[in-house]
PDB file of C-alpha atoms and ligand atoms in Angstrom:
ATOM      1  CA  MET A   3     -15.998  48.982  38.304  1.00 43.00           C
ATOM      2  CA  SER A   4     -14.436  45.612  37.538  1.00 45.00           C
ATOM      3  CA  ARG A   5     -11.373  44.306  39.314  1.00 54.00           C
ATOM      4  CA  THR A   6      -8.263  44.547  37.193  1.00 61.00           C
ATOM      5  CA  THR A   7      -4.787  43.177  37.713  1.00 67.00           C
ATOM      6  CA  ARG A   8      -2.654  45.541  39.744  1.00 76.00           C
ATOM      7  CA  TYR A   9       0.697  46.127  38.114  1.00 84.00           C
ATOM      8  CA  LEU A  10       3.048  46.712  41.004  1.00 88.00           C
ATOM      9  CA  GLU A  11       6.399  48.502  41.037  1.00 93.00           C
ATOM     10  CA  THR A  12       7.129  47.410  44.610  1.00 95.00           C
ATOM     11  CA  LYS A  13       5.703  44.786  46.906  1.00 95.00           C
ATOM     12  CA  ASN A  14       5.997  43.596  50.500  1.00 95.00           C
ATOM     13  CA  CYS A  15       7.826  40.279  50.695  1.00 94.00           C
ATOM     14  CA  ASN A  16       5.512  37.687  52.260  1.00 92.00           C
ATOM     15  CA  ARG A  17       8.322  36.457  54.492  1.00 89.00           C
ATOM     16  CA  CYS A  18      10.560  39.352  55.582  1.00 90.00           C
ATOM     17  CA  LYS A  19       7.657  41.828  55.100  1.00 93.00           C
ATOM     18  CA  SER A  20       9.931  44.526  53.740  1.00 95.00           C
ATOM     19  CA  ASN A  21       8.861  46.581  50.760  1.00 96.00           C
ATOM     20  CA  LYS A  22      11.027  45.750  47.770  1.00 96.00           C
ATOM     21  CA  ASN A  23      11.393  46.574  44.104  1.00 96.00           C
ATOM     22  CA  PHE A  24       9.918  44.041  41.640  1.00 96.00           C
ATOM     23  CA  ASN A  25      13.455  43.113  40.531  1.00 95.00           C
ATOM     24  CA  ASP A  26      14.115  41.734  44.007  1.00 96.00           C
ATOM     25  CA  PHE A  27      11.602  38.961  43.344  1.00 96.00           C
ATOM     26  CA  ARG A  28      12.297  36.014  41.045  1.00 94.00           C
ATOM     27  CA  MET A  29      10.159  35.591  37.937  1.00 94.00           C
ATOM     28  CA  VAL A  30       7.714  32.681  37.999  1.00 92.00           C
ATOM     29  CA  LYS A  31       7.811  29.948  35.366  1.00 88.00           C
ATOM     30  CA  PRO A  32       4.623  28.190  34.255  1.00 88.00           C
ATOM     31  CA  LEU A  33       3.802  25.124  36.381  1.00 84.00           C
ATOM     32  CA  MET A  34       5.006  21.857  34.864  1.00 81.00           C
ATOM     33  CA  SER A  35       2.272  19.612  36.240  1.00 79.00           C
ATOM     34  CA  GLY A  36      -0.845  19.452  38.373  1.00 79.00           C
ATOM     35  CA  PRO A  37      -4.302  20.969  37.876  1.00 81.00           C
ATOM     36  CA  ASN A  38      -2.791  24.406  37.209  1.00 82.00           C
ATOM     37  CA  LYS A  39      -0.340  23.133  34.593  1.00 84.00           C
ATOM     38  CA  GLY A  40       0.852  25.908  32.306  1.00 87.00           C
ATOM     39  CA  LYS A  41      -0.315  28.643  34.672  1.00 88.00           C
ATOM     40  CA  LYS A  42       1.888  31.035  36.541  1.00 89.00           C
ATOM     41  CA  ILE A  43       1.091  31.572  40.196  1.00 88.00           C
ATOM     42  CA  GLY A  44       2.270  34.835  41.682  1.00 92.00           C
ATOM     43  CA  TRP A  45       1.802  38.575  41.510  1.00 94.00           C
ATOM     44  CA  THR A  46       2.135  40.823  38.471  1.00 93.00           C
ATOM     45  CA  ASP A  47       4.907  43.395  38.289  1.00 95.00           C
ATOM     46  CA  VAL A  48       4.804  46.787  36.582  1.00 93.00           C
ATOM     47  CA  LYS A  49       5.909  45.178  33.296  1.00 92.00           C
ATOM     48  CA  GLY A  50       3.251  42.464  33.392  1.00 92.00           C
ATOM     49  CA  LYS A  51       5.572  39.671  34.501  1.00 94.00           C
ATOM     50  CA  THR A  52       4.515  37.174  37.174  1.00 94.00           C
ATOM     51  CA  ARG A  53       6.778  37.037  40.217  1.00 95.00           C
ATOM     52  CA  PHE A  54       7.202  35.073  43.460  1.00 93.00           C
ATOM     53  CA  SER A  55       5.683  36.473  46.637  1.00 93.00           C
ATOM     54  CA  ILE A  56       8.887  35.848  48.588  1.00 92.00           C
ATOM     55  CA  CYS A  57      11.962  37.969  47.785  1.00 94.00           C
ATOM     56  CA  LYS A  58      15.167  36.453  46.383  1.00 92.00           C
ATOM     57  CA  ILE A  59      17.038  36.911  49.653  1.00 92.00           C
ATOM     58  CA  CYS A  60      14.380  35.074  51.647  1.00 90.00           C
ATOM     59  CA  GLU A  61      14.225  32.357  48.997  1.00 86.00           C
ATOM     60  CA  ASN A  62      17.980  31.840  49.241  1.00 84.00           C
ATOM     61  CA  SER A  63      17.977  31.710  53.001  1.00 85.00           C
ATOM     62  CA  GLY A  64      15.269  29.017  52.722  1.00 79.00           C
ATOM     63  CA  PHE A  65      17.539  27.152  50.341  1.00 71.00           C
ATOM     64  CA  MET A  66      20.469  27.449  52.750  1.00 68.00           C
ATOM     65  CA  LYS A  67      18.303  26.177  55.582  1.00 74.00           C
ATOM     66  CA  ARG A  68      17.243  23.125  53.580  1.00 73.00           C
ATOM     67  CA  TYR A  69      20.862  22.592  52.576  1.00 68.00           C
ATOM     68  CA  ARG A  70      22.042  22.671  56.190  1.00 68.00           C
ATOM     69  CA  LEU A  71      19.330  20.214  57.197  1.00 71.00           C
ATOM     70  CA  ASN A  72      20.023  17.844  54.330  1.00 74.00           C
ATOM     71  CA  PRO A  73      23.178  18.683  52.371  1.00 75.00           C
ATOM     72  CA  TYR A  74      23.233  15.271  50.701  1.00 84.00           C
ATOM     73  CA  ASN A  75      20.855  16.096  47.861  1.00 84.00           C
ATOM     74  CA  GLN A  76      23.054  18.968  46.769  1.00 81.00           C
ATOM     75  CA  LEU A  77      26.283  17.002  47.306  1.00 84.00           C
ATOM     76  CA  PHE A  78      24.952  14.053  45.340  1.00 90.00           C
ATOM     77  CA  HIS A  79      24.040  16.341  42.491  1.00 88.00           C
ATOM     78  CA  ASN A  80      27.488  18.006  42.587  1.00 87.00           C
ATOM     79  CA  PHE A  81      29.428  14.740  42.561  1.00 90.00           C
ATOM     80  CA  LYS A  82      27.376  13.377  39.699  1.00 92.00           C
ATOM     81  CA  LYS A  83      28.156  16.502  37.747  1.00 92.00           C
ATOM     82  CA  ARG A  84      31.845  16.206  38.589  1.00 89.00           C
ATOM     83  CA  ALA A  85      31.855  12.568  37.462  1.00 92.00           C
ATOM     84  CA  SER A  86      30.380  13.399  34.093  1.00 93.00           C
ATOM     85  CA  PHE A  87      32.831  16.295  33.752  1.00 91.00           C
ATOM     86  CA  ALA A  88      35.771  13.958  34.545  1.00 88.00           C
ATOM     87  CA  LYS A  89      34.222  11.314  32.273  1.00 93.00           C
ATOM     88  CA  VAL A  90      34.310   8.663  34.994  1.00 94.00           C
ATOM     89  CA  PRO A  91      31.410   6.455  36.066  1.00 95.00           C
ATOM     90  CA  PHE A  92      29.235   7.405  39.021  1.00 95.00           C
ATOM     91  CA  GLU A  93      28.054   4.264  40.764  1.00 95.00           C
ATOM     92  CA  LEU A  94      27.156   5.450  44.259  1.00 94.00           C
ATOM     93  CA  THR A  95      23.545   5.687  45.302  1.00 94.00           C
ATOM     94  CA  LYS A  96      22.484   8.675  47.372  1.00 92.00           C
ATOM     95  CA  ASP A  97      22.208   6.421  50.427  1.00 93.00           C
ATOM     96  CA  GLU A  98      25.663   4.932  49.942  1.00 94.00           C
ATOM     97  CA  MET A  99      27.101   8.418  49.670  1.00 94.00           C
ATOM     98  CA  LYS A 100      25.242   9.546  52.767  1.00 92.00           C
ATOM     99  CA  ILE A 101      26.522   6.546  54.752  1.00 93.00           C
ATOM    100  CA  LYS A 102      30.081   7.310  53.633  1.00 92.00           C
ATOM    101  CA  PHE A 103      29.816  10.809  55.058  1.00 91.00           C
ATOM    102  CA  GLU A 104      28.067   9.720  58.230  1.00 89.00           C
ATOM    103  CA  LYS A 105      30.560   6.936  58.961  1.00 91.00           C
ATOM    104  CA  SER A 106      33.616   9.035  58.172  1.00 90.00           C
ATOM    105  CA  GLY A 107      33.885  10.239  61.747  1.00 89.00           C
ATOM    106  CA  ASP A 108      34.483  13.835  62.661  1.00 91.00           C
ATOM    107  CA  ARG A 109      38.149  14.172  61.741  1.00 95.00           C
ATOM    108  CA  CYS A 110      40.101  14.333  58.515  1.00 96.00           C
ATOM    109  CA  PRO A 111      42.001  11.017  58.259  1.00 96.00           C
ATOM    110  CA  VAL A 112      44.912  12.806  56.566  1.00 96.00           C
ATOM    111  CA  PHE A 113      45.431  15.817  58.839  1.00 96.00           C
ATOM    112  CA  GLY A 114      43.562  14.750  61.947  1.00 96.00           C
ATOM    113  CA  PHE A 115      41.779  18.071  62.407  1.00 96.00           C
ATOM    114  CA  LYS A 116      38.088  18.264  63.111  1.00 95.00           C
ATOM    115  CA  PHE A 117      35.794  18.604  60.117  1.00 94.00           C
ATOM    116  CA  ILE A 118      33.690  21.718  59.878  1.00 91.00           C
ATOM    117  CA  LYS A 119      30.419  20.499  58.422  1.00 83.00           C
ATOM    118  CA  ASN A 120      28.815  23.866  57.712  1.00 78.00           C
ATOM    119  CA  ALA A 121      31.976  25.426  56.362  1.00 80.00           C
ATOM    120  CA  THR A 122      31.811  28.779  54.629  1.00 80.00           C
ATOM    121  CA  LYS A 123      34.100  30.269  51.969  1.00 80.00           C
ATOM    122  CA  ASP A 124      36.703  31.110  54.619  1.00 86.00           C
ATOM    123  CA  ASN A 125      37.096  27.685  56.216  1.00 91.00           C
ATOM    124  CA  ARG A 126      36.206  25.477  53.302  1.00 91.00           C
ATOM    125  CA  ASP A 127      39.473  23.519  53.638  1.00 95.00           C
ATOM    126  CA  TYR A 128      38.086  21.951  56.816  1.00 95.00           C
ATOM    127  CA  ALA A 129      34.901  20.718  55.192  1.00 92.00           C
ATOM    128  CA  PRO A 130      34.518  16.993  54.546  1.00 92.00           C
ATOM    129  CA  SER A 131      34.695  16.024  50.887  1.00 92.00           C
ATOM    130  CA  LEU A 132      34.604  12.892  48.807  1.00 93.00           C
ATOM    131  CA  ASP A 133      37.897  11.937  47.161  1.00 93.00           C
ATOM    132  CA  ARG A 134      38.390   9.371  44.438  1.00 93.00           C
ATOM    133  CA  ILE A 135      41.346   7.320  45.648  1.00 93.00           C
ATOM    134  CA  ASN A 136      42.342   6.456  42.104  1.00 91.00           C
ATOM    135  CA  PRO A 137      41.426   9.538  40.066  1.00 88.00           C
ATOM    136  CA  LYS A 138      41.234   7.485  36.889  1.00 89.00           C
ATOM    137  CA  GLU A 139      38.403   5.436  38.344  1.00 92.00           C
ATOM    138  CA  GLY A 140      34.903   6.511  39.114  1.00 94.00           C
ATOM    139  CA  TYR A 141      32.768   7.185  42.163  1.00 95.00           C
ATOM    140  CA  THR A 142      32.297   3.685  43.581  1.00 95.00           C
ATOM    141  CA  LYS A 143      32.070   2.425  47.156  1.00 93.00           C
ATOM    142  CA  GLU A 144      35.626   1.057  46.950  1.00 94.00           C
ATOM    143  CA  ASN A 145      37.216   4.031  45.230  1.00 95.00           C
ATOM    144  CA  THR A 146      35.916   6.853  47.408  1.00 95.00           C
ATOM    145  CA  ILE A 147      36.939   8.129  50.818  1.00 95.00           C
ATOM    146  CA  VAL A 148      35.876  11.144  52.864  1.00 96.00           C
ATOM    147  CA  VAL A 149      38.797  13.497  53.517  1.00 96.00           C
ATOM    148  CA  SER A 150      39.044  17.216  54.165  1.00 96.00           C
ATOM    149  CA  MET A 151      38.753  19.603  51.259  1.00 95.00           C
ATOM    150  CA  LEU A 152      42.387  20.574  51.974  1.00 96.00           C
ATOM    151  CA  ALA A 153      43.631  17.001  51.469  1.00 96.00           C
ATOM    152  CA  ASN A 154      41.425  16.645  48.420  1.00 94.00           C
ATOM    153  CA  ARG A 155      42.665  19.942  47.007  1.00 93.00           C
ATOM    154  CA  ILE A 156      46.330  19.028  47.499  1.00 94.00           C
ATOM    155  CA  LYS A 157      45.841  15.635  45.928  1.00 92.00           C
ATOM    156  CA  THR A 158      43.602  16.709  43.047  1.00 87.00           C
ATOM    157  CA  ASP A 159      44.310  14.161  40.321  1.00 82.00           C
ATOM    158  CA  ALA A 160      48.021  13.752  41.111  1.00 87.00           C
ATOM    159  CA  LYS A 161      49.613  10.327  41.498  1.00 87.00           C
ATOM    160  CA  ILE A 162      50.849   9.485  44.987  1.00 89.00           C
ATOM    161  CA  GLU A 163      54.442   9.379  43.614  1.00 92.00           C
ATOM    162  CA  ASP A 164      53.975  12.904  42.248  1.00 92.00           C
ATOM    163  CA  ILE A 165      52.844  14.188  45.613  1.00 93.00           C
ATOM    164  CA  GLY A 166      55.998  12.615  47.070  1.00 95.00           C
ATOM    165  CA  LYS A 167      58.122  14.481  44.537  1.00 95.00           C
ATOM    166  CA  VAL A 168      56.416  17.781  45.351  1.00 94.00           C
ATOM    167  CA  TYR A 169      57.013  17.149  49.046  1.00 94.00           C
ATOM    168  CA  LYS A 170      60.715  16.318  48.561  1.00 95.00           C
ATOM    169  CA  PHE A 171      61.296  19.292  46.300  1.00 95.00           C
ATOM    170  CA  TYR A 172      59.833  21.872  48.677  1.00 94.00           C
ATOM    171  CA  LYS A 173      61.336  20.212  51.727  1.00 94.00           C
ATOM    172  CA  SER A 174      64.864  20.544  50.285  1.00 94.00           C
ATOM    173  CA  LEU A 175      64.154  24.032  48.980  1.00 93.00           C
ATOM    174  CA  ILE A 176      63.129  25.205  52.415  1.00 88.00           C
ATOM    175  CA  LYS A 177      66.199  23.559  54.010  1.00 84.00           C
ATOM    176  CA  LYS A 178      68.511  25.468  51.658  1.00 76.00           C
ATOM    177  CA  ASN A 179      67.060  28.820  52.643  1.00 70.00           C
TER     178      ASN A 179
HETATM  179 ZN1   ZN B   7      12.036  38.758  51.898  1.00 91.46          ZN
END
């Protein structure tokens, strides 16, 4: 009897070794380059689709690990996206951006609290972030500064004078009460 492709409904993840449904594995796209260009490398699910041998959860935890080791690739990508969204130029190189973050020290220059570098959803305000000092200008060495997400969030694209007005308004409102 000849060997035929096994169409699997479930499979053991090559990393966490648990038996999972085919939907728990990401579908493979054909390779873009190399000797196997155009081919899909993986296992075949019950519907004939090629899938990764590592489950989605394990894949994501690998991604998170890489991100924690070197968050700059992802950050660089995010800021570039933000620049194009805000229609401002992006003139920082990845190295310049990295140096900015590394030289920023470990405290927010606005609030003085310690940055949390691996912040999660719940303490994101303490994470370091890159602010454009003048929001009308782009991401350049001169126009960017590392501040906490909280400071960045409060400032958004407001003018300094506007932030002053917000401060005065709420200060007097709270005094009245
Ligand atoms: Zn797994």
